[in-house]
Every structure is written in C-alpha cells, then in structure tokens.
Amino acid sequence: MPHAIYINLPVRDVGAATRFYEALGFILNPDFSNDRASGMRWGDAVAVMLLDHAFYATFTDKTIIDARTQSGVLLCLPFESRDAVDDIHRRVREAGGRETRPAAGQGHMYGGAFDDPDGHTWETLFMSPPEGAHDAA
C-alpha cells in the first residue's frame, strides 16, 4: 500500500459536500461511498472521507466542532503552479466555498486559503525554488 494521508471530515450534507469537492477536482471513489459517506481522492497521496455527523461520531467520543466557528485543523493542498492555485480559488468561489485568504505571493511561496461549505479550512500552496537555489550535485 502506498503512503497516503486519509482525512476524515464531518459534514452536514454528504451529497452537497461531495458535489463541492468534485467541483474542485477531487475524484469520488464509489467503493468507499454511500448515503453516509463519500470517499474522495486528491492525486495519489490524499484521501478525504466526507462523513455525516452521525457516522463520524462512531469514530470518536469527542464533541464534533462546528468548523464554521471553531478551528481544529488547517489542511494544505500543494499545487504545481501559481495558475493552478488561482484556478482552485476560482473553482472554490464558483462551487459555493468561501475564500478566507486570497492567493498571494510571499517570497518563493504563493497561496491562500478557503473554507468548504462546512467550514473546514484548506490552504493552497505553490512553492517555487528560492532565488539562486541550485542542486548541490
């Protein structure tokens, strides 16, 4: 099994959350999806499980936060270019997400952040090599 990160997110409406993530380019895995959960893939290394609150609660005895008003985690998606970062921010706005930090440059990094409809925060990041960087070999 290749190394990957699996992220479980509580959502109010699995269908609406699935449509949002599909609009951003995540791929639905029907083998891990039903009316209580959607398995979504971002490339080869990131899997996101969108779980309705009742199903999510079966995995923890902690209170499920309201991610629209509380922060429990910041997630970050890598991109291959500034244009790709700008494109995902456009898709977020079109799909009903909330851009919380517009994409901007900060040295050799470029990115921003957005909230999905349930309030889960995703950062976006493109990193170009720093000025003057070169291979040591």
PDB file of N, CA, C and O in Angstrom, residues 20-52:
ATOM      1  N   PHE A  20     -19.363  19.692  -3.938  1.00  0.00           N
ATOM      2  CA  PHE A  20     -18.377  20.755  -3.768  1.00  0.00           C
ATOM      3  C   PHE A  20     -16.980  20.234  -4.074  1.00  0.00           C
ATOM      4  O   PHE A  20     -16.245  20.829  -4.864  1.00  0.00           O
ATOM      5  N   TYR A  21     -16.596  19.141  -3.461  1.00  0.00           N
ATOM      6  CA  TYR A  21     -15.247  18.612  -3.661  1.00  0.00           C
ATOM      7  C   TYR A  21     -15.033  18.130  -5.101  1.00  0.00           C
ATOM      8  O   TYR A  21     -13.943  18.310  -5.655  1.00  0.00           O
ATOM      9  N   GLU A  22     -16.050  17.566  -5.718  1.00  0.00           N
ATOM     10  CA  GLU A  22     -15.919  17.187  -7.133  1.00  0.00           C
ATOM     11  C   GLU A  22     -15.684  18.421  -8.005  1.00  0.00           C
ATOM     12  O   GLU A  22     -14.892  18.374  -8.953  1.00  0.00           O
ATOM     13  N   ALA A  23     -16.344  19.526  -7.680  1.00  0.00           N
ATOM     14  CA  ALA A  23     -16.171  20.758  -8.453  1.00  0.00           C
ATOM     15  C   ALA A  23     -14.741  21.280  -8.344  1.00  0.00           C
ATOM     16  O   ALA A  23     -14.269  21.992  -9.235  1.00  0.00           O
ATOM     17  N   LEU A  24     -14.034  20.917  -7.267  1.00  0.00           N
ATOM     18  CA  LEU A  24     -12.646  21.342  -7.094  1.00  0.00           C
ATOM     19  C   LEU A  24     -11.663  20.395  -7.774  1.00  0.00           C
ATOM     20  O   LEU A  24     -10.476  20.689  -7.855  1.00  0.00           O
ATOM     21  N   GLY A  25     -12.147  19.260  -8.243  1.00  0.00           N
ATOM     22  CA  GLY A  25     -11.272  18.304  -8.913  1.00  0.00           C
ATOM     23  C   GLY A  25     -10.992  17.039  -8.121  1.00  0.00           C
ATOM     24  O   GLY A  25     -10.239  16.179  -8.572  1.00  0.00           O
ATOM     25  N   PHE A  26     -11.558  16.900  -6.931  1.00  0.00           N
ATOM     26  CA  PHE A  26     -11.435  15.647  -6.191  1.00  0.00           C
ATOM     27  C   PHE A  26     -12.230  14.574  -6.945  1.00  0.00           C
ATOM     28  O   PHE A  26     -13.246  14.858  -7.572  1.00  0.00           O
ATOM     29  N   ILE A  27     -11.768  13.336  -6.863  1.00  0.00           N
ATOM     30  CA  ILE A  27     -12.404  12.224  -7.566  1.00  0.00           C
ATOM     31  C   ILE A  27     -13.130  11.337  -6.555  1.00  0.00           C
ATOM     32  O   ILE A  27     -12.538  10.891  -5.563  1.00  0.00           O
ATOM     33  N   LEU A  28     -14.406  11.071  -6.827  1.00  0.00           N
ATOM     34  CA  LEU A  28     -15.211  10.210  -5.965  1.00  0.00           C
ATOM     35  C   LEU A  28     -14.790   8.755  -6.145  1.00  0.00           C
ATOM     36  O   LEU A  28     -14.644   8.281  -7.273  1.00  0.00           O
ATOM     37  N   ASN A  29     -14.577   8.062  -5.035  1.00  0.00           N
ATOM     38  CA  ASN A  29     -14.310   6.635  -5.066  1.00  0.00           C
ATOM     39  C   ASN A  29     -15.593   5.922  -4.635  1.00  0.00           C
ATOM     40  O   ASN A  29     -15.899   5.865  -3.443  1.00  0.00           O
ATOM     41  N   PRO A  30     -16.348   5.376  -5.591  1.00  0.00           N
ATOM     42  CA  PRO A  30     -17.635   4.764  -5.252  1.00  0.00           C
ATOM     43  C   PRO A  30     -17.505   3.547  -4.334  1.00  0.00           C
ATOM     44  O   PRO A  30     -18.456   3.204  -3.634  1.00  0.00           O
ATOM     45  N   ASP A  31     -16.340   2.908  -4.302  1.00  0.00           N
ATOM     46  CA  ASP A  31     -16.142   1.757  -3.421  1.00  0.00           C
ATOM     47  C   ASP A  31     -16.161   2.149  -1.947  1.00  0.00           C
ATOM     48  O   ASP A  31     -16.357   1.296  -1.084  1.00  0.00           O
ATOM     49  N   PHE A  32     -15.929   3.423  -1.655  1.00  0.00           N
ATOM     50  CA  PHE A  32     -15.912   3.899  -0.277  1.00  0.00           C
ATOM     51  C   PHE A  32     -16.959   4.994  -0.068  1.00  0.00           C
ATOM     52  O   PHE A  32     -16.751   5.929   0.701  1.00  0.00           O
ATOM     53  N   SER A  33     -18.083   4.869  -0.757  1.00  0.00           N
ATOM     54  CA  SER A  33     -19.118   5.909  -0.691  1.00  0.00           C
ATOM     55  C   SER A  33     -20.490   5.267  -0.538  1.00  0.00           C
ATOM     56  O   SER A  33     -20.758   4.196  -1.091  1.00  0.00           O
ATOM     57  N   ASN A  34     -21.333   5.940   0.234  1.00  0.00           N
ATOM     58  CA  ASN A  34     -22.739   5.547   0.367  1.00  0.00           C
ATOM     59  C   ASN A  34     -23.511   6.773   0.839  1.00  0.00           C
ATOM     60  O   ASN A  34     -23.003   7.890   0.737  1.00  0.00           O
ATOM     61  N   ASP A  35     -24.710   6.589   1.370  1.00  0.00           N
ATOM     62  CA  ASP A  35     -25.501   7.750   1.781  1.00  0.00           C
ATOM     63  C   ASP A  35     -24.956   8.413   3.048  1.00  0.00           C
ATOM     64  O   ASP A  35     -25.351   9.532   3.376  1.00  0.00           O
ATOM     65  N   ARG A  36     -24.015   7.773   3.768  1.00  0.00           N
ATOM     66  CA  ARG A  36     -23.447   8.345   4.994  1.00  0.00           C
ATOM     67  C   ARG A  36     -22.032   8.856   4.818  1.00  0.00           C
ATOM     68  O   ARG A  36     -21.502   9.528   5.699  1.00  0.00           O
ATOM     69  N   ALA A  37     -21.405   8.526   3.672  1.00  0.00           N
ATOM     70  CA  ALA A  37     -20.004   8.896   3.487  1.00  0.00           C
ATOM     71  C   ALA A  37     -19.649   8.933   2.013  1.00  0.00           C
ATOM     72  O   ALA A  37     -20.211   8.196   1.211  1.00  0.00           O
ATOM     73  N   SER A  38     -18.684   9.804   1.665  1.00  0.00           N
ATOM     74  CA  SER A  38     -18.110   9.830   0.318  1.00  0.00           C
ATOM     75  C   SER A  38     -16.599   9.774   0.446  1.00  0.00           C
ATOM     76  O   SER A  38     -15.999  10.581   1.161  1.00  0.00           O
ATOM     77  N   GLY A  39     -16.015   8.814  -0.256  1.00  0.00           N
ATOM     78  CA  GLY A  39     -14.570   8.726  -0.323  1.00  0.00           C
ATOM     79  C   GLY A  39     -14.082   9.528  -1.516  1.00  0.00           C
ATOM     80  O   GLY A  39     -14.502   9.297  -2.646  1.00  0.00           O
ATOM     81  N   MET A  40     -13.215  10.499  -1.269  1.00  0.00           N
ATOM     82  CA  MET A  40     -12.727  11.399  -2.315  1.00  0.00           C
ATOM     83  C   MET A  40     -11.208  11.285  -2.394  1.00  0.00           C
ATOM     84  O   MET A  40     -10.551  11.116  -1.371  1.00  0.00           O
ATOM     85  N   ARG A  41     -10.654  11.397  -3.611  1.00  0.00           N
ATOM     86  CA  ARG A  41      -9.203  11.327  -3.804  1.00  0.00           C
ATOM     87  C   ARG A  41      -8.688  12.635  -4.380  1.00  0.00           C
ATOM     88  O   ARG A  41      -9.319  13.247  -5.239  1.00  0.00           O
ATOM     89  N   TRP A  42      -7.518  13.047  -3.903  1.00  0.00           N
ATOM     90  CA  TRP A  42      -6.782  14.190  -4.459  1.00  0.00           C
ATOM     91  C   TRP A  42      -5.417  13.633  -4.828  1.00  0.00           C
ATOM     92  O   TRP A  42      -4.561  13.427  -3.967  1.00  0.00           O
ATOM     93  N   GLY A  43      -5.234  13.302  -6.078  1.00  0.00           N
ATOM     94  CA  GLY A  43      -3.982  12.686  -6.506  1.00  0.00           C
ATOM     95  C   GLY A  43      -3.817  11.311  -5.897  1.00  0.00           C
ATOM     96  O   GLY A  43      -4.790  10.633  -5.573  1.00  0.00           O
ATOM     97  N   ASP A  44      -2.573  10.904  -5.723  1.00  0.00           N
ATOM     98  CA  ASP A  44      -2.299   9.571  -5.184  1.00  0.00           C
ATOM     99  C   ASP A  44      -2.084   9.545  -3.686  1.00  0.00           C
ATOM    100  O   ASP A  44      -2.089   8.478  -3.085  1.00  0.00           O
ATOM    101  N   ALA A  45      -1.880  10.697  -3.071  1.00  0.00           N
ATOM    102  CA  ALA A  45      -1.449  10.692  -1.675  1.00  0.00           C
ATOM    103  C   ALA A  45      -2.469  11.235  -0.684  1.00  0.00           C
ATOM    104  O   ALA A  45      -2.230  11.166   0.519  1.00  0.00           O
ATOM    105  N   VAL A  46      -3.591  11.764  -1.140  1.00  0.00           N
ATOM    106  CA  VAL A  46      -4.565  12.342  -0.213  1.00  0.00           C
ATOM    107  C   VAL A  46      -5.947  11.740  -0.472  1.00  0.00           C
ATOM    108  O   VAL A  46      -6.449  11.783  -1.598  1.00  0.00           O
ATOM    109  N   ALA A  47      -6.522  11.165   0.576  1.00  0.00           N
ATOM    110  CA  ALA A  47      -7.899  10.662   0.519  1.00  0.00           C
ATOM    111  C   ALA A  47      -8.701  11.412   1.577  1.00  0.00           C
ATOM    112  O   ALA A  47      -8.249  11.569   2.715  1.00  0.00           O
ATOM    113  N   VAL A  48      -9.862  11.887   1.202  1.00  0.00           N
ATOM    114  CA  VAL A  48     -10.736  12.607   2.123  1.00  0.00           C
ATOM    115  C   VAL A  48     -12.043  11.836   2.243  1.00  0.00           C
ATOM    116  O   VAL A  48     -12.675  11.531   1.234  1.00  0.00           O
ATOM    117  N   MET A  49     -12.395  11.510   3.470  1.00  0.00           N
ATOM    118  CA  MET A  49     -13.680  10.872   3.728  1.00  0.00           C
ATOM    119  C   MET A  49     -14.633  11.934   4.268  1.00  0.00           C
ATOM    120  O   MET A  49     -14.354  12.561   5.292  1.00  0.00           O
ATOM    121  N   LEU A  50     -15.713  12.160   3.553  1.00  0.00           N
ATOM    122  CA  LEU A  50     -16.748  13.098   3.977  1.00  0.00           C
ATOM    123  C   LEU A  50     -17.817  12.275   4.690  1.00  0.00           C
ATOM    124  O   LEU A  50     -18.507  11.470   4.066  1.00  0.00           O
ATOM    125  N   LEU A  51     -17.918  12.434   6.006  1.00  0.00           N
ATOM    126  CA  LEU A  51     -18.784  11.590   6.827  1.00  0.00           C
ATOM    127  C   LEU A  51     -19.906  12.417   7.436  1.00  0.00           C
ATOM    128  O   LEU A  51     -19.643  13.478   8.018  1.00  0.00           O
ATOM    129  N   ASP A  52     -21.157  11.907   7.323  1.00  0.00           N
ATOM    130  CA  ASP A  52     -22.217  12.644   8.004  1.00  0.00           C
ATOM    131  C   ASP A  52     -21.935  12.593   9.509  1.00  0.00           C
ATOM    132  O   ASP A  52     -21.191  11.746  10.010  1.00  0.00           O
TER     133      ASP A  52
END
